[in-house]
CSV table of C-alpha atoms and ligand atoms in Angstrom, one decimal:
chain,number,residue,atom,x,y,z
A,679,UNK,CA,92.8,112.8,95.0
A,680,UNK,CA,93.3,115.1,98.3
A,681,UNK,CA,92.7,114.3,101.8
A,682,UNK,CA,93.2,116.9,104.3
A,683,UNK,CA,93.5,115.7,108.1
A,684,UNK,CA,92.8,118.2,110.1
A,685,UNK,CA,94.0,117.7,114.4
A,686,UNK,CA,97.3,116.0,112.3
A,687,UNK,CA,100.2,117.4,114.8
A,688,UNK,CA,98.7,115.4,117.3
A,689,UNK,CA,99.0,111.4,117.8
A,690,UNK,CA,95.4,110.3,115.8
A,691,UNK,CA,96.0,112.8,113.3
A,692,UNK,CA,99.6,111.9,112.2
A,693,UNK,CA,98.1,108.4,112.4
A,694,UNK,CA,95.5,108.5,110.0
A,695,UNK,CA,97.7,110.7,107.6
A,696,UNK,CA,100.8,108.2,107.7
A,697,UNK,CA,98.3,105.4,107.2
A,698,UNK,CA,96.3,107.0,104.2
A,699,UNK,CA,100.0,107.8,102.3
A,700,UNK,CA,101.2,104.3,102.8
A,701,UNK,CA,97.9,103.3,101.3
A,702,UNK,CA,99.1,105.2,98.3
A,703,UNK,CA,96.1,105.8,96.8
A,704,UNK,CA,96.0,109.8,97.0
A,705,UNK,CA,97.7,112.8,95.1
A,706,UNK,CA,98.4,114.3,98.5
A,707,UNK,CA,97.6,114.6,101.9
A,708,UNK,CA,97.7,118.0,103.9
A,709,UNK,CA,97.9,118.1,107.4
A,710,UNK,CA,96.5,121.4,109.5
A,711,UNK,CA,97.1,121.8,113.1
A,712,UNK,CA,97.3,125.0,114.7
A,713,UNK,CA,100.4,126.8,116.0
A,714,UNK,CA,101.6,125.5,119.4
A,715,UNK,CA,104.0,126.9,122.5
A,716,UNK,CA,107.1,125.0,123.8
A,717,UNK,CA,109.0,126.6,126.6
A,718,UNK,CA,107.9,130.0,124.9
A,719,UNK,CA,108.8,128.9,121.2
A,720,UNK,CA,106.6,128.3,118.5
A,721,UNK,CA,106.1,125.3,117.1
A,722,UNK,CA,104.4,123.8,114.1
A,723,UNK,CA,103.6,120.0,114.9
A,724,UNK,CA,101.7,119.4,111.3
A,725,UNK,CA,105.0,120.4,109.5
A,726,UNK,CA,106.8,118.6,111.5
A,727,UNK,CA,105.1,115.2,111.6
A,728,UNK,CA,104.3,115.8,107.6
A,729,UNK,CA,107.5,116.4,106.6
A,730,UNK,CA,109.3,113.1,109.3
A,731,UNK,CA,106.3,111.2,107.4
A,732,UNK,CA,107.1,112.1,103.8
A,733,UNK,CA,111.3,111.4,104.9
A,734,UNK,CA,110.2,108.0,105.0
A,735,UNK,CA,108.7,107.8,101.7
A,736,UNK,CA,111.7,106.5,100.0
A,737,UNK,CA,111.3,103.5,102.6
A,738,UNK,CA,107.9,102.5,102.6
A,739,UNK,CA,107.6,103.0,98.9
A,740,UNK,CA,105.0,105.7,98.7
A,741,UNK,CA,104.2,108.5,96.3
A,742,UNK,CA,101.7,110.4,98.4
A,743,UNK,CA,102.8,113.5,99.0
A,744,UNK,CA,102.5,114.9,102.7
A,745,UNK,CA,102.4,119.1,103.9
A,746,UNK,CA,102.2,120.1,106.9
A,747,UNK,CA,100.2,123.8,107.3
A,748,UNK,CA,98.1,126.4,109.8
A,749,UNK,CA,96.5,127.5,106.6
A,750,UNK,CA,92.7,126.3,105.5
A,751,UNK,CA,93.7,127.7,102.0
A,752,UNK,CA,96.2,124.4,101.5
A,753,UNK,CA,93.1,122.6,102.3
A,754,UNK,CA,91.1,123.9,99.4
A,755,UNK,CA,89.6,120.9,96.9
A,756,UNK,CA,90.1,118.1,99.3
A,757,UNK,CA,87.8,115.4,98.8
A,758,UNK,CA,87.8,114.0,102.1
A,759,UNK,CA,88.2,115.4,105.7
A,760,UNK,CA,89.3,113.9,108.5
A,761,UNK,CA,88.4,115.8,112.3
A,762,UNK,CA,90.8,114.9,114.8
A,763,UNK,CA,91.3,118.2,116.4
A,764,UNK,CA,90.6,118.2,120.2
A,765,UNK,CA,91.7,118.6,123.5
A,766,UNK,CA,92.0,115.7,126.0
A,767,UNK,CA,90.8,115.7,129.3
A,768,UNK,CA,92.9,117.4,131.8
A,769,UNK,CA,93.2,117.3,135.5
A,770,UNK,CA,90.2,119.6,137.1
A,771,UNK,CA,88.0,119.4,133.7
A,772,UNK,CA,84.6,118.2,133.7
A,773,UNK,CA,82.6,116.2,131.0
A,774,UNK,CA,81.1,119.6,130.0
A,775,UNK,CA,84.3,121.5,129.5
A,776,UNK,CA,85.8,118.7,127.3
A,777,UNK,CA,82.2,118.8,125.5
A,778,UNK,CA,82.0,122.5,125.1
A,779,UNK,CA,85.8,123.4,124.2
A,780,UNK,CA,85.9,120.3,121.5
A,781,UNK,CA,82.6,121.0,120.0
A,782,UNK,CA,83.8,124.7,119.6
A,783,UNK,CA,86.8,122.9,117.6
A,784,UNK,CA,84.7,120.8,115.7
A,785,UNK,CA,82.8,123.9,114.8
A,786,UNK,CA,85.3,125.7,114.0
A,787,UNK,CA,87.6,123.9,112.0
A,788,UNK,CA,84.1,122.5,109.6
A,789,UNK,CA,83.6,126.1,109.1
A,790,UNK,CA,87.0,126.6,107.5
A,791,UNK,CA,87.5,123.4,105.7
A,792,UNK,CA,83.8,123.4,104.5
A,793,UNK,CA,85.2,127.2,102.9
A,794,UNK,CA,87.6,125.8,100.9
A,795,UNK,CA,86.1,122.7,100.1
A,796,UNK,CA,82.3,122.9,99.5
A,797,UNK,CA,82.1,119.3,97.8
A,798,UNK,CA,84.2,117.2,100.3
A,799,UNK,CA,83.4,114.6,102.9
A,800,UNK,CA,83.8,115.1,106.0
A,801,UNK,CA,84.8,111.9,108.5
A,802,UNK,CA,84.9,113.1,112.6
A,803,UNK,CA,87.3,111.3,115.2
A,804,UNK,CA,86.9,113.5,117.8
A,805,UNK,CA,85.2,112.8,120.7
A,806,UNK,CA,82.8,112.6,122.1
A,807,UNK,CA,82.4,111.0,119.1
A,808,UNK,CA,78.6,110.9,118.1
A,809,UNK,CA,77.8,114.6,119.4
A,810,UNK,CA,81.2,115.9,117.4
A,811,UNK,CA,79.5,114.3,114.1
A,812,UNK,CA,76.1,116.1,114.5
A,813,UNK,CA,78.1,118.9,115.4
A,814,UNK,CA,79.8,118.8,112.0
A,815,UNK,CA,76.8,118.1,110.3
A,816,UNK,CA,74.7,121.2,111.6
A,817,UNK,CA,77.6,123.3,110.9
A,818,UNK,CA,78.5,121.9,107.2
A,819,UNK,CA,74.9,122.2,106.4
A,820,UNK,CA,75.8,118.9,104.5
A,821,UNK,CA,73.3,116.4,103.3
A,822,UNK,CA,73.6,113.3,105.8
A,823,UNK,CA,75.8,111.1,103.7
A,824,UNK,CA,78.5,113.1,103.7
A,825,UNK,CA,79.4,113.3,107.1
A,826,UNK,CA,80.7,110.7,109.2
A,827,UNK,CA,82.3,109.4,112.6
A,828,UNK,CA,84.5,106.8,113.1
A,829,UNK,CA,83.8,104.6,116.0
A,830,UNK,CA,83.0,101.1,114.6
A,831,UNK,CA,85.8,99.5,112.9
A,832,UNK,CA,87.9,101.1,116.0
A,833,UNK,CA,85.7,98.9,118.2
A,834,UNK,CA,84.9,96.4,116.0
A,835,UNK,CA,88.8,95.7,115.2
A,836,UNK,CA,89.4,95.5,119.3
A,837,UNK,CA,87.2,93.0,119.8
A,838,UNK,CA,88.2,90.8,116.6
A,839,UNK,CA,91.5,91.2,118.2
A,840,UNK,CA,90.8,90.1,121.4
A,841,UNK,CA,89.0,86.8,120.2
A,842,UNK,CA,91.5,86.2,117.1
A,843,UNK,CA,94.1,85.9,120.6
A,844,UNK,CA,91.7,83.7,122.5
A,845,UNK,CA,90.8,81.5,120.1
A,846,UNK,CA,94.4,81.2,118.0
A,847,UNK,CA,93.2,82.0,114.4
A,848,UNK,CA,94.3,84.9,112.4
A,849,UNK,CA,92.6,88.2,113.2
A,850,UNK,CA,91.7,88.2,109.6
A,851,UNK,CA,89.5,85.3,109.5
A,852,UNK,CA,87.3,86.9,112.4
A,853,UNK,CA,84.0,88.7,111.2
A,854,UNK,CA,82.0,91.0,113.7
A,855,UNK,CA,79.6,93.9,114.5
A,856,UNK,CA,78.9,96.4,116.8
A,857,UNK,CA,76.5,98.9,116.6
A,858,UNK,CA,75.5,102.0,119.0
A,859,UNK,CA,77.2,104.9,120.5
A,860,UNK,CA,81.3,105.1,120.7
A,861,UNK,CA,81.8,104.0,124.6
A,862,UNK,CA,80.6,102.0,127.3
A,863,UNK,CA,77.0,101.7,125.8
A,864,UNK,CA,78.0,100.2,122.5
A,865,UNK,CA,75.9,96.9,121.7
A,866,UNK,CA,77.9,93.7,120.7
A,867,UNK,CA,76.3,91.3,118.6
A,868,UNK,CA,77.6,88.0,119.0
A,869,UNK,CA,75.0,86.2,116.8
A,870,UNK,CA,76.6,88.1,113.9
A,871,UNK,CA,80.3,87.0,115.0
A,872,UNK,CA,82.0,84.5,113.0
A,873,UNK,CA,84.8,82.5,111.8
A,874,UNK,CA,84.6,82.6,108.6
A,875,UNK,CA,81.3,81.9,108.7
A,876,UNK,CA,80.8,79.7,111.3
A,877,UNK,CA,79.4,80.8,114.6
A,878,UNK,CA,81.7,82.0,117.1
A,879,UNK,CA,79.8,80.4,120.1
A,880,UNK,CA,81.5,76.9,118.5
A,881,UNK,CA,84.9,78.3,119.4
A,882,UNK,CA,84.7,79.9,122.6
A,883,UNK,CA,82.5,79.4,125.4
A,884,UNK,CA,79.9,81.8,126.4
A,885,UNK,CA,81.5,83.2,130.0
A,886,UNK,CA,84.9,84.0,127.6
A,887,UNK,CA,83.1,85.6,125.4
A,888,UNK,CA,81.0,87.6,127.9
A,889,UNK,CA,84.2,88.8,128.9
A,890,UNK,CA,85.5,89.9,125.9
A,891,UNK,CA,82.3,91.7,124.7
A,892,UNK,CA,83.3,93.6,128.4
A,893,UNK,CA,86.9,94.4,127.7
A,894,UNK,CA,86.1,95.7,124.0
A,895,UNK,CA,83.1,98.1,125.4
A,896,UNK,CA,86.3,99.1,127.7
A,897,UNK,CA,89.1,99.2,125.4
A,898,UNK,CA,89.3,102.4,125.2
A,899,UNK,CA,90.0,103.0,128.7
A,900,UNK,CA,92.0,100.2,129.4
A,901,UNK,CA,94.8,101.9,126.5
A,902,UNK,CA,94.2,105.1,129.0
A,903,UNK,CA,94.8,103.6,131.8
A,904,UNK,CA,98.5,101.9,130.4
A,905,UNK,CA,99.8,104.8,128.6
A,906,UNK,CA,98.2,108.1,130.3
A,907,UNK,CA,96.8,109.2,127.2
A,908,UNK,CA,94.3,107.4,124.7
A,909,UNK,CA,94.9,105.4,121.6
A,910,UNK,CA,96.3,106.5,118.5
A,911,UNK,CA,97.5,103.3,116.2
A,912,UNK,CA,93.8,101.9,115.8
A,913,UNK,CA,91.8,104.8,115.2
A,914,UNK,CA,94.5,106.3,112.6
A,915,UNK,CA,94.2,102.9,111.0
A,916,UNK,CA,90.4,102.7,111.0
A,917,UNK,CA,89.7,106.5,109.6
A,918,UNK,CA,92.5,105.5,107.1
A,919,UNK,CA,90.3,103.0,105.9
A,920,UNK,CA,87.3,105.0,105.7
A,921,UNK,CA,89.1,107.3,103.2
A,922,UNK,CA,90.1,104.7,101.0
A,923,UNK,CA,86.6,102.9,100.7
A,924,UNK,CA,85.3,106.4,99.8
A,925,UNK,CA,88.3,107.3,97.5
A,926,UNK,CA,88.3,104.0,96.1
A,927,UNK,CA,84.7,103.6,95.5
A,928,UNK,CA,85.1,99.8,97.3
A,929,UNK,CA,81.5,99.5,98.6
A,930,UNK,CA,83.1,98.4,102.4
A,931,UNK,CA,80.3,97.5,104.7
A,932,UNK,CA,81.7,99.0,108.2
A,933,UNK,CA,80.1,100.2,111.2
A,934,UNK,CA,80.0,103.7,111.1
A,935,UNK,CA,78.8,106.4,113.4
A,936,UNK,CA,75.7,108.0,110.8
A,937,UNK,CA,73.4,110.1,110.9
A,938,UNK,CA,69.9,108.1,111.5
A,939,UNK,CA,66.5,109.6,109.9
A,940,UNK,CA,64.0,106.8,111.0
A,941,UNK,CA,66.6,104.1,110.6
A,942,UNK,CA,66.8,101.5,113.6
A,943,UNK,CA,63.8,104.0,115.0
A,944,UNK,CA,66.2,106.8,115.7
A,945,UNK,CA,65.4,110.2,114.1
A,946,UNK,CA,68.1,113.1,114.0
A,947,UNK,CA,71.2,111.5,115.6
A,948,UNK,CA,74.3,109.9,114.7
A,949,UNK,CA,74.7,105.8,116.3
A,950,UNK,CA,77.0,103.3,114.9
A,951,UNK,CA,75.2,101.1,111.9
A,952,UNK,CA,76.4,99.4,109.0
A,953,UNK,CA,76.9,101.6,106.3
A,954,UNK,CA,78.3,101.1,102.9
A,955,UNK,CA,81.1,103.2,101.9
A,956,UNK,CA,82.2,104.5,98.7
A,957,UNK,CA,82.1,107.1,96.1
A,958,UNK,CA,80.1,110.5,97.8
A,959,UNK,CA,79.9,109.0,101.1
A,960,UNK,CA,77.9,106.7,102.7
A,961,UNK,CA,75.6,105.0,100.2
A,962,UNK,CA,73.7,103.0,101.9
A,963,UNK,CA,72.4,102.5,106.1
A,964,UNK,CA,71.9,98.9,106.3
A,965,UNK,CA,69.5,97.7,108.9
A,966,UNK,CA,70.1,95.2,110.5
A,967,UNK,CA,67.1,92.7,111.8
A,968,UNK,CA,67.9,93.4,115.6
A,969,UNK,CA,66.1,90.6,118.3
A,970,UNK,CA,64.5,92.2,120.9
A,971,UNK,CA,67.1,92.1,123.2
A,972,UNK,CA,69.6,93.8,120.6
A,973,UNK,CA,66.9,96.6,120.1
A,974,UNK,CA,66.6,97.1,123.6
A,975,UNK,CA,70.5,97.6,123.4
A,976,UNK,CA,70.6,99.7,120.7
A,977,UNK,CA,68.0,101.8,122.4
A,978,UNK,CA,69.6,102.2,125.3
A,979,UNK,CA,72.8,103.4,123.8
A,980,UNK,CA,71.0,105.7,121.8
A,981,UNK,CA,69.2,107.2,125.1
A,982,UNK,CA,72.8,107.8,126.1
A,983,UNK,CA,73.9,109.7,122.9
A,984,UNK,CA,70.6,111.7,123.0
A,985,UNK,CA,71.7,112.4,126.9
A,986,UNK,CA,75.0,114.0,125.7
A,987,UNK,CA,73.0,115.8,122.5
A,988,UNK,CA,70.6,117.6,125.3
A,989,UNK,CA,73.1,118.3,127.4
A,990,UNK,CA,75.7,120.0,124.4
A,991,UNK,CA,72.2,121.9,123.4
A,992,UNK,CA,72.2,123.2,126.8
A,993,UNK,CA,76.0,124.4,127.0
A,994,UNK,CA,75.6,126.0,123.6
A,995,UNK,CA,72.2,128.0,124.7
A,996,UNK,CA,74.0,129.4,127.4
B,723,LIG,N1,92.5,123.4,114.9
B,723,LIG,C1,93.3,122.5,114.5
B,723,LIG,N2,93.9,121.6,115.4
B,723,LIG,C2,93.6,121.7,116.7
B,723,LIG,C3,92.7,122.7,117.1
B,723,LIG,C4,92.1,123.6,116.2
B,723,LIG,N3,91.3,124.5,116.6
B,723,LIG,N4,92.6,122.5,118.5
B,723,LIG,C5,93.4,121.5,118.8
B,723,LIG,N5,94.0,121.0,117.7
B,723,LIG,C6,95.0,120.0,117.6
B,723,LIG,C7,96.0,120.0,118.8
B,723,LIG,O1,97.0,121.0,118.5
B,723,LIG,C8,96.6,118.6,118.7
B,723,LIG,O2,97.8,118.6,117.9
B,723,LIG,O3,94.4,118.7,117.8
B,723,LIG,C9,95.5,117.8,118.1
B,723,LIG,C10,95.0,116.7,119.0
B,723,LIG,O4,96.0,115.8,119.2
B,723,LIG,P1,96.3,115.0,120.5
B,723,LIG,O5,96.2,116.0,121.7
B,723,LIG,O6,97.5,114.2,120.3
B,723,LIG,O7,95.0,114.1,120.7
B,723,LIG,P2,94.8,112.7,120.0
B,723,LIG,O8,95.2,111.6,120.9
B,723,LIG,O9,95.3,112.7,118.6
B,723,LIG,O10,93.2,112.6,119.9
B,723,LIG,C11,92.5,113.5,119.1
B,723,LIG,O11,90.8,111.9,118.6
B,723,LIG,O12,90.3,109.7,119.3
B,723,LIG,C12,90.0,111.1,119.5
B,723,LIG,O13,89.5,111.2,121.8
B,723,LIG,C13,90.4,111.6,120.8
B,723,LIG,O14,89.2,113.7,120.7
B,723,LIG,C14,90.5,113.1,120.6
B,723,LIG,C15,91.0,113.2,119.2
């Protein structure tokens, strides 16, 4: 079993690929970045985070093995794909330049991997997260199940977090679900939050949990705004676990970013649903019976990711 993360020089990248191998579930795991410049030297993050990672096999007790590489041809037969290439947002760049320069990546980089690995799943971390998976899709010329995003169990794992700490149980014994686009629109749903089971609402009063629901939709910024740069542990960990339900055939239920034809009344774009994960991809798009307040939600997050869609259209017309 192969698993080729591509983006894997940088922070989510090397993430995801250390998390997979000490998963220990695959052959291998090749990790492609492209050839960088420090203080006019070439350097070749992939092989150097691959090989530090596969150093401390002998330690974590893993047999996966780990390669760094700049060549798609090291990538050929990988059953799953991981898309974390990108550049972040810099001083002076706009919405549309991030949008434009990463969905060029996106493109680029499922061109080459979808060359050397015609049968493979393809899972997108990039962001903007729900345009970069339709982006991958259109180029892969994939049927819908095999192309992904990961966005849900990121934000679904903040806020379990955040009310595992409030209310002083284990993280573990927290279920939840969020559903919608990756960012500030994403559409909590505290009627399907539990402790095991029981309703959350009998653990934490509503104004706390109000709050909470407001931190997760911000959690991603809030990691921004304490380290200069965005979050790395919890997405590796979360597109880790995408690979293994896939490669392991498990059947998860997770919110995933997927593709929606007439699901939740959303034609042609990717939102975050419950999906179940296993063997060839997503299996199944569960819908979930939504109240009309959660539709409304939902609808309004997925006015937002149709916002971004037009608006990528528009750059890529040009
Ligand atoms: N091909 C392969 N790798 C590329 C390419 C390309 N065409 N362009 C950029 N990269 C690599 C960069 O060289 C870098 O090593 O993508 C990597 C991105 O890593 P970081 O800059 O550390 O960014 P990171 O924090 O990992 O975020 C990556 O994931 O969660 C999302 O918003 C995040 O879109 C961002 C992506």
């Amino acid at each position: 079993m192969k698993v080729t993360v591509v983006g894997a020089g940088g922070n989510v990248g090397s993430t995801v690929s250390m998390a997979v191998a000490q998963r220990d579930f695959a052959k291998e795991v090749v990790m492609v970045d492209i050839v960088q410049e420090k203080d006019g030297d070439k350097i070749y993050p992939s092989k150097g985070r691959a090989l530090d990672q596969w150093e401390s096999s002998p330690i974590h007790q893993f047999d996966t093995k780990l390669t760094g590489t700049v060549d798609y041809e090291d990538t050929a037969g990988s059953d799953v794909c991981v898309i974390t290439a990108g550049v972040p947002r810099k001083p002076g760049m706009s919405r549309d330049d991030l949008l434009e320069i990463n969905a060029n990546i996106v493109q680029d980089v499922t061109e080459k991997l979808v060359k050397h690995s015609p049968n493979t799943i393809i899972i997108v971390v990039s962001n903007p997260l729900d345009v970069m998976a339709q982006v991958a899709l259109e180029t892969s010329g994939f049927d819908s199940n095999r192309v992904m995003g990961m966005a849900g169990i990121l934000d679904t794992a903040r806020y379990r977090s955040f009310l595992a700490e409030e209310i002083g149980v284990s993280p573990k014994d927290i279920q939840a679900l969020l559903l919608g686009g990756h960012g500030d629109t994403m559409v909590p749903l505290p009627r399907f939050t539990t402790v095991c089971g029981m309703p959350i609402t009998q653990f934490i009063d509503e104004d706390k949990l109000e709050e909470i629901v407001d931190r997760t939709k911000g959690g991603g910024g809030e990691l921004v705004n304490l380290m200069g740069t965005s979050a790395w542990y919890a997405p590796g960990a979360a597109a880790a676990q995408m690979v293994e339900a896939i490669m392991l055939d498990q059947n998860r239920v997770f919110p995933c970013a997927a593709h929606l034809n007439g699901e939740y009344g959303q034609e042609n774009l990717f939102l975050g649903v419950p999906v179940k994960l296993g063997e060839g991809g997503i299996k199944e798009i569960i819908e979930v019976d939504l109240n009309d307040e959660e539709q409304q939600l939902l609808d309004e997050s997925a006015d937002h990711v149709h916002s971004v869609l037009k608006e990528f259209r528009q750059l890529m017309d040009k």
